[in-house]
Tab-separated table of C-alpha atoms in Angstrom:
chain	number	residue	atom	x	y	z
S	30	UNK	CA	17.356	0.750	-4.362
S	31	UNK	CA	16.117	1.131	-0.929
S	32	UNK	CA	15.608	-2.208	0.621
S	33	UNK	CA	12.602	-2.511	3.160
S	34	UNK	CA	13.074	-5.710	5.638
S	35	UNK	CA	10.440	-6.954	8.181
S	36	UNK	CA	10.506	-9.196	10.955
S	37	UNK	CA	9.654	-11.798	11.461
S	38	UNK	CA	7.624	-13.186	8.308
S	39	UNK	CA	4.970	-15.424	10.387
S	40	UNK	CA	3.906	-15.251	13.939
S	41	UNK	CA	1.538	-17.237	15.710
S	42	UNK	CA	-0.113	-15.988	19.094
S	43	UNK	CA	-2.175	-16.673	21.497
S	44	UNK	CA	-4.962	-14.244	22.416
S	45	UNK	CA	-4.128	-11.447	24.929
S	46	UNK	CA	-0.341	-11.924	24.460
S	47	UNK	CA	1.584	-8.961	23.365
S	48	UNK	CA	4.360	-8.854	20.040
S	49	UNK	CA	6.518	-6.152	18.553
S	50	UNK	CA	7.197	-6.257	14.594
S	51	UNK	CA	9.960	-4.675	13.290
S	52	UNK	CA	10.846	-2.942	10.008
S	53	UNK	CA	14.272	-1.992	9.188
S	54	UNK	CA	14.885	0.100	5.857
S	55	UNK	CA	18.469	0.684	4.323
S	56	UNK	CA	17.959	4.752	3.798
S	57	UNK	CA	16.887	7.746	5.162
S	58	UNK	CA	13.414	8.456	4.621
S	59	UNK	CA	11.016	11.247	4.400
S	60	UNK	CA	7.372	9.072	5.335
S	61	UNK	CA	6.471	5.469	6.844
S	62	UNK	CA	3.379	4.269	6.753
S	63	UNK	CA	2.241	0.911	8.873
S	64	UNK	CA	-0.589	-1.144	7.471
S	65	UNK	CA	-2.409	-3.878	8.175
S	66	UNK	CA	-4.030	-6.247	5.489
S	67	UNK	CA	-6.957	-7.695	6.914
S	68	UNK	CA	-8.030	-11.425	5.807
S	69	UNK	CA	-10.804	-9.887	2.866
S	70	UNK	CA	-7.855	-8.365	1.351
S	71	UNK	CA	-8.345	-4.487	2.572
S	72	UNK	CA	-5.345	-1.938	3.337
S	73	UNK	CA	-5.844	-0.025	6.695
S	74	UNK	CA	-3.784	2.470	7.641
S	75	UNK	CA	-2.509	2.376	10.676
S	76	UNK	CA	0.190	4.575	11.535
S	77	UNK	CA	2.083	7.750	9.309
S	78	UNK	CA	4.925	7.977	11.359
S	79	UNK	CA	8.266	9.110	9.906
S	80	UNK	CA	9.720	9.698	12.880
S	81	UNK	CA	8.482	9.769	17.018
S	82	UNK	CA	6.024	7.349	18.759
S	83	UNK	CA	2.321	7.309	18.282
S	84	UNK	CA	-0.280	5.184	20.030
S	85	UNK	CA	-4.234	3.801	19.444
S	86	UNK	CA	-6.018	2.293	21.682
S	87	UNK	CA	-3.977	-1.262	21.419
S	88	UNK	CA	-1.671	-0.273	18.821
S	89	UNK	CA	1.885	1.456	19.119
S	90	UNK	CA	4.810	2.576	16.723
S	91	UNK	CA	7.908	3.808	17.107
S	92	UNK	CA	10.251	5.079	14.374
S	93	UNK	CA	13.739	5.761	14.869
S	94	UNK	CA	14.774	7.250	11.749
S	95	UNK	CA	18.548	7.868	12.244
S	96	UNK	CA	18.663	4.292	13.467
S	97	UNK	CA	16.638	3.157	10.113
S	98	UNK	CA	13.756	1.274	12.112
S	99	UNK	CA	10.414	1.568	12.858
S	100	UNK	CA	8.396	-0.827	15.205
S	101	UNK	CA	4.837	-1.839	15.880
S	102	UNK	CA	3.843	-3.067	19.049
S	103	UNK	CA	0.477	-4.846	19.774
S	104	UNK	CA	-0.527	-5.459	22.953
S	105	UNK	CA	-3.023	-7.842	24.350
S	106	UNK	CA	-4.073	-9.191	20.691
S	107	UNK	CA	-7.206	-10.123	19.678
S	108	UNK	CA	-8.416	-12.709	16.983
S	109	UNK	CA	-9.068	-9.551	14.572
S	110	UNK	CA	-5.659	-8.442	14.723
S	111	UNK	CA	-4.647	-11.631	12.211
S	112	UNK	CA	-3.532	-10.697	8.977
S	113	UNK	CA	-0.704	-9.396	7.583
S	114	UNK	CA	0.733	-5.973	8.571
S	115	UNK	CA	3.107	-3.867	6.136
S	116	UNK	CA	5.871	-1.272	6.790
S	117	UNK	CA	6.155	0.993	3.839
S	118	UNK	CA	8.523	4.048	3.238
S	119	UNK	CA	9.271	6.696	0.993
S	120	UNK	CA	12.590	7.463	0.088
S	121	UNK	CA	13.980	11.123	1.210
S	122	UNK	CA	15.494	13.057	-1.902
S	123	UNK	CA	13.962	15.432	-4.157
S	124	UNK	CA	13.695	13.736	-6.850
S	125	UNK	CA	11.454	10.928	-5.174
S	126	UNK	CA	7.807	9.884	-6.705
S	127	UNK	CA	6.279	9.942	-3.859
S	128	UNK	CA	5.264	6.483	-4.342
S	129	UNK	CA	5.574	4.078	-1.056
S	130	UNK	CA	8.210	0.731	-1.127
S	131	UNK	CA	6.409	-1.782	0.771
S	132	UNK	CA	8.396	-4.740	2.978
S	133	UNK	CA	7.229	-8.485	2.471
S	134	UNK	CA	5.072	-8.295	5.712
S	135	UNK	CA	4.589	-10.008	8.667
S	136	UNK	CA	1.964	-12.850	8.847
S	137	UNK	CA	-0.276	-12.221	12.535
S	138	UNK	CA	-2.311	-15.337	12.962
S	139	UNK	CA	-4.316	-14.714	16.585
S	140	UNK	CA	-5.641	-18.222	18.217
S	141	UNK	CA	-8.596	-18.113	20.620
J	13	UNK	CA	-16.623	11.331	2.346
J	14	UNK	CA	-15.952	8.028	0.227
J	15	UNK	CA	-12.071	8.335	0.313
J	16	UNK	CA	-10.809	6.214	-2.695
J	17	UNK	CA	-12.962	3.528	-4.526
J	18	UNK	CA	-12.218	1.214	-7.383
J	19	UNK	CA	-14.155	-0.846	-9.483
J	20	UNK	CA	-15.210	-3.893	-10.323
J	21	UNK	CA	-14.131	-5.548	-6.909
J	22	UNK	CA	-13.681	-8.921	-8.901
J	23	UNK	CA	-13.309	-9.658	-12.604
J	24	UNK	CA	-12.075	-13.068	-14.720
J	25	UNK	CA	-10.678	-11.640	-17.750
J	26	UNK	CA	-9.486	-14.034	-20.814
J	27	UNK	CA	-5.863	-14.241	-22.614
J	28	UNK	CA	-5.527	-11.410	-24.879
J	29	UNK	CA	-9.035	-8.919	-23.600
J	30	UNK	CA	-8.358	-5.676	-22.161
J	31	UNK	CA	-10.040	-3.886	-19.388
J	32	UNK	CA	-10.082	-0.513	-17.777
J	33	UNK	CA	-9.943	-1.178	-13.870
J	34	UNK	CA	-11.817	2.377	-12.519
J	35	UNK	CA	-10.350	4.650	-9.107
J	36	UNK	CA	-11.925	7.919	-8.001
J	37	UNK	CA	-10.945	10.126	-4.708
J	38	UNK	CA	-12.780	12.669	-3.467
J	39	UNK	CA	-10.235	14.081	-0.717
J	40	UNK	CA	-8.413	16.288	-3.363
J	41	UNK	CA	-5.537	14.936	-3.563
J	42	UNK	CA	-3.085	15.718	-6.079
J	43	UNK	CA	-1.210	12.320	-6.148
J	44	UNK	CA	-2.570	9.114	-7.444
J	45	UNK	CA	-1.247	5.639	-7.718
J	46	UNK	CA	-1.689	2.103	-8.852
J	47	UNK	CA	0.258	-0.557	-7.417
J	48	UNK	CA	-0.270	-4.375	-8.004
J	49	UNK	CA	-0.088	-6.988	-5.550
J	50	UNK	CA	1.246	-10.551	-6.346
J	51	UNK	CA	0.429	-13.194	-3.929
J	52	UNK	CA	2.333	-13.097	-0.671
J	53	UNK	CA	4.353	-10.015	-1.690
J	54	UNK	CA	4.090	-6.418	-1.056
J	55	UNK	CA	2.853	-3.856	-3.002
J	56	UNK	CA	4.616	-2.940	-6.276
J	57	UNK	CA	4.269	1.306	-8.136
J	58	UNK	CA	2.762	0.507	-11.748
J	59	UNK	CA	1.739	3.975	-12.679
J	60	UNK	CA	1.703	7.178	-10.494
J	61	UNK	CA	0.132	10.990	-11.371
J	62	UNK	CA	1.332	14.211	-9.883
J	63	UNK	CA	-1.915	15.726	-10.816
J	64	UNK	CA	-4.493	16.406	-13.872
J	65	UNK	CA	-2.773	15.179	-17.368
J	66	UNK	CA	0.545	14.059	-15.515
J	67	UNK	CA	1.414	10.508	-15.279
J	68	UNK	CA	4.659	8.379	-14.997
J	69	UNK	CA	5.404	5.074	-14.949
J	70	UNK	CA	6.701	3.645	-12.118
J	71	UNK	CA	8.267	0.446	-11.424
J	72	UNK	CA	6.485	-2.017	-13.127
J	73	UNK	CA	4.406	-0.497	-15.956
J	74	UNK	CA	4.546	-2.899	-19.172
J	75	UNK	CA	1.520	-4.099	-20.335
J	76	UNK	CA	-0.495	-1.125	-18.530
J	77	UNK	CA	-1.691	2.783	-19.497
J	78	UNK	CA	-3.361	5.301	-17.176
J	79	UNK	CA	-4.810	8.603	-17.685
J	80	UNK	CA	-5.781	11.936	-15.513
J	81	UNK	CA	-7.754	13.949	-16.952
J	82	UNK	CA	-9.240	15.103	-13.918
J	83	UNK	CA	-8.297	15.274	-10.011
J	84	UNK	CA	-10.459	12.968	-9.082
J	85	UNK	CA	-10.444	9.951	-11.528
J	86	UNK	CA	-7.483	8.156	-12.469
J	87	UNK	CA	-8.248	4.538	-14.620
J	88	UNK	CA	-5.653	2.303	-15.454
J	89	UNK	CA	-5.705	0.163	-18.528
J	90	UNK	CA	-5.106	-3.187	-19.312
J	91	UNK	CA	-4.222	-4.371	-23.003
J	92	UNK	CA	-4.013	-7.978	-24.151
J	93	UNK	CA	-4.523	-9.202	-20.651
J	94	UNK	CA	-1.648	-12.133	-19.306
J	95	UNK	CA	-1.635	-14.499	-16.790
J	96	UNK	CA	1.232	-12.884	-15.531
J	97	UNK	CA	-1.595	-10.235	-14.837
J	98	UNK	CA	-3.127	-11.556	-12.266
J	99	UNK	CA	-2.674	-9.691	-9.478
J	100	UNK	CA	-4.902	-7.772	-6.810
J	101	UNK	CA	-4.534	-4.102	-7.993
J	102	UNK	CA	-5.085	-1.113	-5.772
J	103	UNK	CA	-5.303	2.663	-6.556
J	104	UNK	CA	-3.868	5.281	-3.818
J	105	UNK	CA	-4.101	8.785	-3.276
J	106	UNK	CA	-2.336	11.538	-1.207
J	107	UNK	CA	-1.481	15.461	-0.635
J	108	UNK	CA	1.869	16.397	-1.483
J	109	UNK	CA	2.923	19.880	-1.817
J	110	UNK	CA	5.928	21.711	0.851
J	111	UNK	CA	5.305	21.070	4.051
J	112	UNK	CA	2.655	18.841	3.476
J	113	UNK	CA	2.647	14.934	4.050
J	114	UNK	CA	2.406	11.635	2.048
J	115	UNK	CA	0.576	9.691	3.863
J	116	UNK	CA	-1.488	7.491	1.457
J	117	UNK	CA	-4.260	6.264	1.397
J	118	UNK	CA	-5.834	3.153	-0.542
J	119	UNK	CA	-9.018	1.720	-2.225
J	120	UNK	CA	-10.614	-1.545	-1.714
J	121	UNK	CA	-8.897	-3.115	-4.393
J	122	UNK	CA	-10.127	-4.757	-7.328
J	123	UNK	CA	-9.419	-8.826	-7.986
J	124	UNK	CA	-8.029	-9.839	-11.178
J	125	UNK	CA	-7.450	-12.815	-12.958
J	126	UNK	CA	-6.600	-13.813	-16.287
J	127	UNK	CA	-7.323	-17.251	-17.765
C-alpha cells in the first residue's frame, strides 16, 4: 500500500523561529490534507491541498504532486503551534474509499 | 453549524462490555468514517459509509459494527470490549461526488479505555 513518510518525527524550537515539515508519499494522489493535533487531542484542518501552494496568516503548504511531496512551512512560531501536525492522502484510482492514510507525524514543541 | 460531534468525550469501559460510541454531521455529507488512534501513531480507517444503509469495513474493523441509517448519524459499535481497544476514536465526514472534493473533516473525538 501507499506509504506516507514525514519528517522529521520531533522538533524543538524556539519562539519566532521558522521550520518546514515535509511529507513524502510513495503514489499519486487525488487529496492531501495537513493537520495539526493540538495538545487536548483535537484534529484541525489546516490545509486541503492536492496540488499548488496555499497560505494563512503564518501557515504555508506546498504540494508537488508529480514530485510526491507536500510541505508545511511555519513561520515565526508561537507556543500554540506545539503539537503534532499530520500529512494525510488519499490514494488516486477509482476504486479508492475515500478514506485518508495518515503519516506518523511530526512532534512541534514551541519554547518561550 | 456544529460540523461533526461524537459522544461521550471520555468513557472507562470493562473487559468484555460493549458500547455504542455516537457521531452526527450536519454539513450533508455523504461520506462518513471512523478511524482509531493508538498512541503516538496516526490515524487508522475502521469502518467507512458511502451514504444511508452503506457501510464497509476498512482497514482495521474486527471487533467493531457501524450502521447508517440516516445521513446524518453514523454510530459505531463496540462488542466484548479489549484492551487492545483502547484507543482515541474519531468519526469524519466529507462530500464526494464528480468533481467534488474530499476534504474531511473530524469530530472531537471520544477517549476510550478498556480495563
Amino acid at each position: 500500500g501507499i506509504q506516507v513518510e514525514q519528517s522529521p518525527p520531533d522538533l524543538i524550537l524556539q519562539e519566532g523561529a521558522n521550520s518546514t515539515l515535509r511529507c513524502n508519499f510513495s503514489d499519486s494522489v487525488n487529496n492531501l490534507q495537513w493537520f495539526h493535533q493540538n495538545p487536548w487531542g483535537q484534529l484541525i484542518n489546516l490545509f486541503y491541498i492536492p496540488s499548488g501552494t496555499k497560505q494563512n496568516g503564518r501557515l504555508s503548504a506546498t504540494t508537488v504532486a508529480t514530485e510526491r511531496y507536500s510541505s508545511l512551512y511555519i513561520s515565526s512560531s508561537q507556543t500554540t503551534d506545539s503539537g503534532v501536525y499530520f500529512c494525510a492522502v488519499d490514494l488516486n484510482y477509482g476504486g479508492s474509499q475515500g478514506n485518508l492514510i495518515f503519516g506518523k507525524g511530526t512532534k512541534l514543541s514551541v519554547k518561550p | 453549524n456544529a460540523g461533526v460531534t461524537q459522544t461521550p468525550k471520555f468513557r472507562i469501559l470493562k473487559i468484555g462490555q460493549s458500547m455504542t460510541l455516537q457521531c452526527t454531521q450536519d454539513m450533508n455529507h455523504n461520506y462518513m468514517y471512523w478511524y482509531r488512534q493508538d498512541p503516538g501513531m496516526g490515524l487508522k480507517l475502521i469502518y467507512y459509509s458511502v451514504g444511508a444503509g452503506i457501510t464497509d469495513k476498512g482497514e482495521v474493523p474486527n471487533g467493531y459494527n457501524v450502521s447508517r441509517s440516516t445521513t446524518e448519524d453514523f454510530p459505531l459499535r463496540l462488542e466484548l470490549a479489549a484492551p487492545s481497544q483502547t484507543s482515541v476514536y474519531f468519526c469524519a465526514s466529507s462530500y464526494l461526488g464528480a468533481f467534488a472534493y474530499n476534504e474531511q473533516f473530524f469530530g472531537p473525538g471520544t477517549r476510550l479505555t478498556v480495563l
